[in-house]
């Protein structure tokens, strides 16, 4: 055995000096991690201004997604909107239409919540079969942050809701050129929707809607309007472009579902996976992944190594939280055998994540959105993994 | 409990921001526009992405056709074949289009463009005029094509059961592989590979024909949704055009050119630009620029002169 020179020889970092404080007043990841970045798939959209990229979930652990690598979805680009120029209007069926400044928002009692935000199209490319080779690309339209903000209910009360609000809606709209607007039933608006201005403790990043975005727990990401500028209380839904021509799910007979807001229970193994192959030899192996449900907390995750013939229950890093990512681990032993890795999430309603076949039986192949199928990675004897589909 | 925060919104402020239009026509302003006017407006404002006949360019949405395809393997979802409400088209064009120049159209322009989209879908005749008066009379073919989320009864009831743990199937076969398709981007990130400017930029004559440049500014409106010029100009859908005259073709650092543009070599001058702007996709086969081309030599000369006023 040769002694390890990294131990026996004095290394530069052990003899010389490192950076002083303030070398990077707001830090970035160290160079060695420079491959852990959002990535897009150029052929998916016409232009990056109106496009999507993907969180590098294959390289992250824990549950909180750093803002700097949390997936982006813009319809007219990420705009530059200074805090001082920010205005939020509440109008429509309220006692007094109001305008708030950013400073006003900071004076309301605020709350902290961790929630996942998943694009309805996440995993949408898998409807037709195994396509993109990596968890980042198949499942990376998701992030999970701790939000600080004011309940929408508080702001609506400030403007005054009189009379019977059952059956009423709010229309929420962004300040960017796409003026992305979505209709939300009043029941949800008064429940857990948050008008957020901080994420993971820091100001929202520009690409996540600085200075203020909407947080709609458990519901599809398109409703989490960024650069939120207007909330209108209305008698009915607007049926905007984003809730008719998009974000509706076409079934096999050509009929389309609308108002499919909730993101159903789902999970994916983030490592090993195509971008995160097994790089070590035989012996202990940590299989890990993420699970989430828009209906509440994750209660259990099962993992299969043989493509779904047998399952074992994984360990949750901590008990599942409502509408937030849950990290699971299967601490196992690998002796170089091929594996067909799958994970299956179960939420507090007892819902079990379906297979691709189950989903296709109900929805056909063209619904684009809400694909929460069980994903399969084929791990080979050399440790490499590939996105495959199995019988 | 109230906190006494915020201030009342003024009627002018609400009017400035509250533009949404509902299926029953609530929110529609008075106005009208014809198919005939819409065709011209569409060509000027929309065709660069959506095609002269609303057929869609590259990955940009097609707005016309696709009837009876919704139950096909590859449904074509257009305003005609898919959208359940006409209000959605009016609302979206009015609030969010054209891409890169939103809210620049007058109400009458929007009526005209929506009328033209209906015409391109064979839903109205060529002499049709759309207005707030007849708006609700237009029948959308897929109006009855939607159902409200029924997952509770079609999925959840069936999928809330204790799952199988052992012997769940007899055998497992791999039926499809992502590597066979090979559509995954190269994770090494070499798509940004340096594209060396081919030649040193030539010095551009400094004398500007101001009148011609002013005409060019008007022509440039057709380019503005994708290209920026002037102070702070940035790369958008297209590269910024400050100093484009004399610049190496495909020479803006950080802009992702098409392969053909990146490898073209040479420099933008009167001759190369004129050839390109007349018929972009013929002059440079494979260019990402989906613009059909300028109509006349006069327009090309004017816009070229205008671009010369913006130096790097």
Short mmCIF file of C-alpha atoms in Angstrom, two decimals, chain A residues 37-338:
data_model
loop_
_atom_site.label_atom_id
_atom_site.label_comp_id
_atom_site.label_asym_id
_atom_site.label_seq_id
_atom_site.Cartn_x
_atom_site.Cartn_y
_atom_site.Cartn_z
CA UNK A 37 -26.60 24.26 -13.19
CA UNK A 38 -29.98 24.67 -14.79
CA UNK A 39 -30.07 23.39 -18.35
CA UNK A 40 -32.58 23.78 -21.14
CA UNK A 41 -33.45 21.60 -24.09
CA UNK A 42 -33.18 23.79 -27.14
CA UNK A 43 -35.51 21.88 -29.41
CA UNK A 44 -38.41 22.06 -26.97
CA UNK A 45 -39.30 25.71 -27.54
CA UNK A 46 -38.88 28.35 -30.22
CA UNK A 47 -36.92 30.79 -28.11
CA UNK A 48 -35.32 30.95 -24.65
CA UNK A 49 -37.33 34.12 -23.87
CA UNK A 50 -40.48 32.03 -23.76
CA UNK A 51 -39.15 28.74 -22.50
CA UNK A 52 -38.24 26.45 -19.65
CA UNK A 53 -35.12 25.06 -18.07
CA UNK A 54 -34.56 22.33 -15.53
CA UNK A 55 -33.34 22.06 -11.94
CA UNK A 56 -30.25 19.80 -11.58
CA UNK A 57 -32.11 17.53 -9.15
CA UNK A 58 -29.70 14.68 -9.92
CA UNK A 59 -26.92 16.57 -8.13
CA UNK A 60 -28.81 18.07 -5.18
CA UNK A 61 -29.68 16.50 -1.84
CA UNK A 62 -31.94 17.44 1.03
CA UNK A 63 -35.15 19.15 -0.04
CA UNK A 64 -34.56 22.90 -0.32
CA UNK A 65 -33.73 24.05 -3.84
CA UNK A 66 -31.22 26.91 -4.00
CA UNK A 67 -32.84 29.73 -6.01
CA UNK A 68 -29.82 29.96 -8.29
CA UNK A 69 -30.45 26.54 -9.78
CA UNK A 70 -34.23 26.34 -9.44
CA UNK A 71 -35.92 25.84 -12.81
CA UNK A 72 -37.15 28.89 -14.72
CA UNK A 73 -40.24 29.28 -16.86
CA UNK A 74 -40.85 32.60 -18.55
CA UNK A 75 -43.42 33.57 -21.14
CA UNK A 76 -41.87 36.91 -22.08
CA UNK A 77 -38.51 36.78 -20.35
CA UNK A 78 -37.47 37.55 -16.75
CA UNK A 79 -38.15 41.25 -16.25
CA UNK A 80 -36.29 43.84 -14.25
CA UNK A 81 -38.80 45.36 -11.80
CA UNK A 82 -37.33 47.48 -8.98
CA UNK A 83 -38.92 47.17 -5.56
CA UNK A 84 -39.64 50.90 -5.46
CA UNK A 85 -41.58 50.68 -8.73
CA UNK A 86 -43.63 47.73 -7.56
CA UNK A 87 -47.42 48.13 -7.19
CA UNK A 88 -50.01 45.49 -6.36
CA UNK A 89 -53.65 46.25 -7.16
CA UNK A 90 -56.69 44.49 -5.78
CA UNK A 91 -59.86 45.31 -7.66
CA UNK A 92 -63.14 43.84 -8.82
CA UNK A 93 -65.79 42.68 -6.35
CA UNK A 94 -64.21 44.21 -3.26
CA UNK A 95 -65.45 46.99 -1.00
CA UNK A 96 -62.50 49.27 -1.79
CA UNK A 97 -60.10 48.59 -4.63
CA UNK A 98 -56.61 49.08 -3.21
CA UNK A 99 -53.04 49.65 -4.33
CA UNK A 100 -50.15 48.37 -2.21
CA UNK A 101 -46.49 49.25 -2.46
CA UNK A 102 -43.78 46.77 -1.63
CA UNK A 103 -43.27 48.53 1.70
CA UNK A 104 -46.98 48.11 2.48
CA UNK A 105 -46.71 44.36 2.00
CA UNK A 106 -43.90 44.15 4.53
CA UNK A 107 -46.19 45.67 7.20
CA UNK A 108 -48.77 42.86 7.16
CA UNK A 109 -48.28 39.89 9.49
CA UNK A 110 -46.28 37.38 7.51
CA UNK A 111 -45.82 33.63 7.44
CA UNK A 112 -43.16 31.10 6.43
CA UNK A 113 -43.95 27.92 4.51
CA UNK A 114 -41.99 25.37 2.51
CA UNK A 115 -43.73 24.36 -0.71
CA UNK A 116 -42.83 22.63 -3.95
CA UNK A 117 -43.57 24.35 -7.25
CA UNK A 118 -43.93 21.94 -10.16
CA UNK A 119 -44.64 22.89 -13.76
CA UNK A 120 -47.70 21.03 -15.03
CA UNK A 121 -45.58 19.91 -18.00
CA UNK A 122 -42.90 18.29 -15.83
CA UNK A 123 -42.26 14.78 -17.22
CA UNK A 124 -44.52 15.70 -20.14
CA UNK A 125 -42.01 14.34 -22.65
CA UNK A 126 -42.42 10.87 -21.14
CA UNK A 127 -46.00 10.46 -22.38
CA UNK A 128 -44.76 9.02 -25.64
CA UNK A 129 -42.01 6.94 -24.04
CA UNK A 130 -38.54 7.24 -22.57
CA UNK A 131 -37.09 10.34 -24.18
CA UNK A 132 -34.64 12.55 -22.33
CA UNK A 133 -31.80 10.85 -20.55
CA UNK A 134 -31.53 12.38 -17.11
CA UNK A 135 -33.62 13.13 -14.02
CA UNK A 136 -32.86 16.81 -14.57
CA UNK A 137 -34.65 16.71 -17.92
CA UNK A 138 -37.45 14.28 -17.08
CA UNK A 139 -38.31 15.66 -13.63
CA UNK A 140 -36.41 18.94 -13.22
CA UNK A 141 -39.32 21.34 -13.63
CA UNK A 142 -39.69 21.39 -9.88
CA UNK A 143 -38.26 23.35 -6.99
CA UNK A 144 -38.93 23.56 -3.29
CA UNK A 145 -38.35 26.70 -1.26
CA UNK A 146 -39.17 28.27 2.03
CA UNK A 147 -41.36 31.27 1.25
CA UNK A 148 -41.96 34.31 3.36
CA UNK A 149 -45.03 36.33 2.55
CA UNK A 150 -48.51 37.52 3.39
CA UNK A 151 -51.55 35.25 3.01
CA UNK A 152 -53.65 36.36 0.05
CA UNK A 153 -56.63 36.15 2.41
CA UNK A 154 -55.17 38.99 4.50
CA UNK A 155 -54.90 41.27 1.46
CA UNK A 156 -58.40 40.40 0.21
CA UNK A 157 -59.80 41.17 3.66
CA UNK A 158 -58.02 44.48 3.64
CA UNK A 159 -59.85 45.40 0.42
CA UNK A 160 -63.06 43.99 1.93
CA UNK A 161 -65.07 40.98 0.83
CA UNK A 162 -68.78 41.53 1.41
CA UNK A 163 -71.55 39.07 0.97
CA UNK A 164 -71.41 35.49 -0.15
CA UNK A 165 -68.06 34.67 -1.70
CA UNK A 166 -68.90 31.07 -2.61
CA UNK A 167 -68.54 30.51 -6.32
CA UNK A 168 -66.44 33.65 -6.75
CA UNK A 169 -62.98 33.63 -8.31
CA UNK A 170 -59.84 35.69 -8.23
CA UNK A 171 -57.90 36.48 -11.40
CA UNK A 172 -54.20 36.90 -10.73
CA UNK A 173 -51.93 38.63 -13.23
CA UNK A 174 -48.22 39.33 -13.70
CA UNK A 175 -46.53 42.60 -14.65
CA UNK A 176 -44.40 41.18 -17.47
CA UNK A 177 -45.31 41.50 -21.14
CA UNK A 178 -46.98 38.11 -21.21
CA UNK A 179 -49.26 39.38 -18.42
CA UNK A 180 -49.72 35.76 -17.49
CA UNK A 181 -53.11 35.55 -15.84
CA UNK A 182 -54.89 32.69 -14.12
CA UNK A 183 -58.25 32.27 -12.44
CA UNK A 184 -58.30 30.70 -8.97
CA UNK A 185 -61.46 29.69 -7.10
CA UNK A 186 -62.11 31.83 -4.03
CA UNK A 187 -62.00 28.81 -1.74
CA UNK A 188 -58.34 28.22 -2.59
CA UNK A 189 -57.54 31.94 -2.56
CA UNK A 190 -58.80 32.20 1.02
CA UNK A 191 -57.10 28.98 2.08
CA UNK A 192 -53.32 28.79 1.70
CA UNK A 193 -52.30 31.05 -1.19
CA UNK A 194 -49.37 33.27 -0.27
CA UNK A 195 -48.16 36.59 -1.69
CA UNK A 196 -44.44 35.94 -1.26
CA UNK A 197 -41.43 38.23 -1.38
CA UNK A 198 -38.66 36.08 0.09
CA UNK A 199 -37.52 32.59 -0.76
CA UNK A 200 -35.03 30.57 1.28
CA UNK A 201 -34.48 33.68 3.39
CA UNK A 202 -33.32 35.96 0.59
CA UNK A 203 -35.20 38.22 -1.80
CA UNK A 204 -36.77 36.40 -4.72
CA UNK A 205 -34.32 36.14 -7.58
CA UNK A 206 -35.24 38.05 -10.72
CA UNK A 207 -36.07 34.81 -12.53
CA UNK A 208 -38.44 33.79 -9.76
CA UNK A 209 -40.51 36.96 -9.91
CA UNK A 210 -38.68 39.65 -7.92
CA UNK A 211 -39.98 41.43 -6.00
CA UNK A 212 -43.27 39.56 -5.45
CA UNK A 213 -44.75 36.31 -6.70
CA UNK A 214 -47.80 34.23 -5.92
CA UNK A 215 -47.43 30.87 -4.18
CA UNK A 216 -50.29 28.43 -4.79
CA UNK A 217 -49.43 25.34 -2.71
CA UNK A 218 -49.82 21.98 -4.41
CA UNK A 219 -51.17 23.49 -7.63
CA UNK A 220 -49.50 23.70 -11.04
CA UNK A 221 -46.60 26.13 -11.37
CA UNK A 222 -48.21 28.26 -14.09
CA UNK A 223 -50.61 29.62 -11.45
CA UNK A 224 -47.72 30.85 -9.29
CA UNK A 225 -47.76 34.17 -11.09
CA UNK A 226 -44.43 36.00 -10.99
CA UNK A 227 -44.07 39.79 -10.80
CA UNK A 228 -47.63 39.71 -9.42
CA UNK A 229 -49.30 43.04 -10.08
CA UNK A 230 -53.06 42.57 -9.94
CA UNK A 231 -55.67 40.47 -8.18
CA UNK A 232 -59.27 40.87 -9.33
CA UNK A 233 -62.22 39.35 -7.51
CA UNK A 234 -64.65 38.12 -10.15
CA UNK A 235 -67.93 36.26 -10.67
CA UNK A 236 -66.32 33.64 -12.91
CA UNK A 237 -63.06 32.47 -14.43
CA UNK A 238 -61.51 34.57 -17.20
CA UNK A 239 -60.69 31.46 -19.26
CA UNK A 240 -57.40 33.08 -20.25
CA UNK A 241 -55.00 31.65 -22.80
CA UNK A 242 -53.07 29.86 -20.06
CA UNK A 243 -56.17 28.06 -18.81
CA UNK A 244 -57.77 27.09 -22.11
CA UNK A 245 -55.31 26.72 -24.97
CA UNK A 246 -52.56 25.66 -22.55
CA UNK A 247 -52.63 23.75 -19.27
CA UNK A 248 -55.63 21.72 -20.38
CA UNK A 249 -55.19 17.99 -20.80
CA UNK A 250 -56.41 16.33 -23.99
CA UNK A 251 -57.68 12.78 -23.58
CA UNK A 252 -57.60 10.01 -26.14
CA UNK A 253 -61.08 10.78 -27.53
CA UNK A 254 -60.12 14.42 -28.15
CA UNK A 255 -62.00 15.78 -25.14
CA UNK A 256 -59.86 17.89 -22.85
CA UNK A 257 -59.84 18.25 -19.10
CA UNK A 258 -59.68 21.77 -17.73
CA UNK A 259 -59.06 23.12 -14.24
CA UNK A 260 -56.68 20.26 -13.45
CA UNK A 261 -54.87 22.37 -10.92
CA UNK A 262 -53.62 19.89 -8.30
CA UNK A 263 -50.30 18.14 -8.86
CA UNK A 264 -50.82 14.49 -7.94
CA UNK A 265 -48.38 12.42 -5.87
CA UNK A 266 -45.13 11.70 -7.65
CA UNK A 267 -41.55 10.65 -6.99
CA UNK A 268 -38.30 10.09 -8.82
CA UNK A 269 -34.95 8.55 -7.96
CA UNK A 270 -32.40 11.33 -8.38
CA UNK A 271 -29.34 9.12 -7.81
CA UNK A 272 -28.28 6.82 -9.26
CA UNK A 273 -29.71 8.18 -12.50
CA UNK A 274 -28.39 8.83 -16.02
CA UNK A 275 -26.52 12.00 -15.02
CA UNK A 276 -25.48 10.53 -11.68
CA UNK A 277 -24.12 7.04 -12.39
CA UNK A 278 -22.65 4.81 -9.72
CA UNK A 279 -19.01 5.86 -9.71
CA UNK A 280 -17.84 3.64 -6.89
CA UNK A 281 -17.36 -0.11 -6.72
CA UNK A 282 -19.51 -2.79 -5.19
CA UNK A 283 -20.72 -2.51 -1.63
CA UNK A 284 -22.74 0.15 0.12
CA UNK A 285 -24.93 2.23 -2.20
CA UNK A 286 -27.27 5.06 -1.31
CA UNK A 287 -30.31 5.20 -3.53
CA UNK A 288 -32.08 8.52 -3.07
CA UNK A 289 -34.84 10.58 -4.54
CA UNK A 290 -37.65 13.04 -4.04
CA UNK A 291 -41.38 12.59 -3.49
CA UNK A 292 -44.21 15.11 -3.31
CA UNK A 293 -47.97 15.48 -3.50
CA UNK A 294 -50.26 18.43 -4.11
CA UNK A 295 -52.88 16.73 -1.96
CA UNK A 296 -50.84 16.86 1.25
CA UNK A 297 -47.94 15.08 2.89
CA UNK A 298 -46.03 12.07 1.57
CA UNK A 299 -46.44 9.16 3.97
CA UNK A 300 -44.41 6.45 2.25
CA UNK A 301 -42.11 5.80 -0.69
CA UNK A 302 -41.37 2.35 -2.08
CA UNK A 303 -38.38 1.49 -4.25
CA UNK A 304 -38.07 -1.38 -6.73
CA UNK A 305 -34.76 -2.60 -8.17
CA UNK A 306 -36.34 -5.06 -10.60
CA UNK A 307 -38.71 -2.89 -12.60
CA UNK A 308 -41.69 -3.29 -10.30
CA UNK A 309 -41.78 -7.00 -9.49
CA UNK A 310 -40.77 -6.50 -5.85
CA UNK A 311 -40.76 -3.38 -3.73
CA UNK A 312 -39.16 -2.32 -0.46
CA UNK A 313 -40.11 0.70 1.59
CA UNK A 314 -37.55 3.48 1.65
CA UNK A 315 -36.56 5.63 4.62
CA UNK A 316 -37.94 9.18 4.66
CA UNK A 317 -35.29 11.68 5.75
CA UNK A 318 -37.99 13.24 7.91
CA UNK A 319 -41.76 12.94 8.04
CA UNK A 320 -43.44 14.29 4.94
CA UNK A 321 -44.75 17.86 5.02
CA UNK A 322 -47.81 19.14 3.21
CA UNK A 323 -47.16 20.21 -0.39
CA UNK A 324 -43.39 20.10 0.10
CA UNK A 325 -40.66 17.84 -1.24
CA UNK A 326 -39.78 14.81 0.83
CA UNK A 327 -36.33 13.22 0.56
CA UNK A 328 -36.14 9.42 0.67
CA UNK A 329 -33.19 7.06 0.97
CA UNK A 330 -32.75 3.35 0.41
CA UNK A 331 -29.45 2.37 2.02
CA UNK A 332 -28.50 -0.76 0.20
CA UNK A 333 -25.74 -2.98 -1.06
CA UNK A 334 -24.82 -3.31 -4.71
CA UNK A 335 -22.73 -6.09 -6.18
CA UNK A 336 -22.77 -4.99 -9.79
CA UNK A 337 -26.09 -6.49 -10.77
CA UNK A 338 -28.28 -4.77 -13.33
#
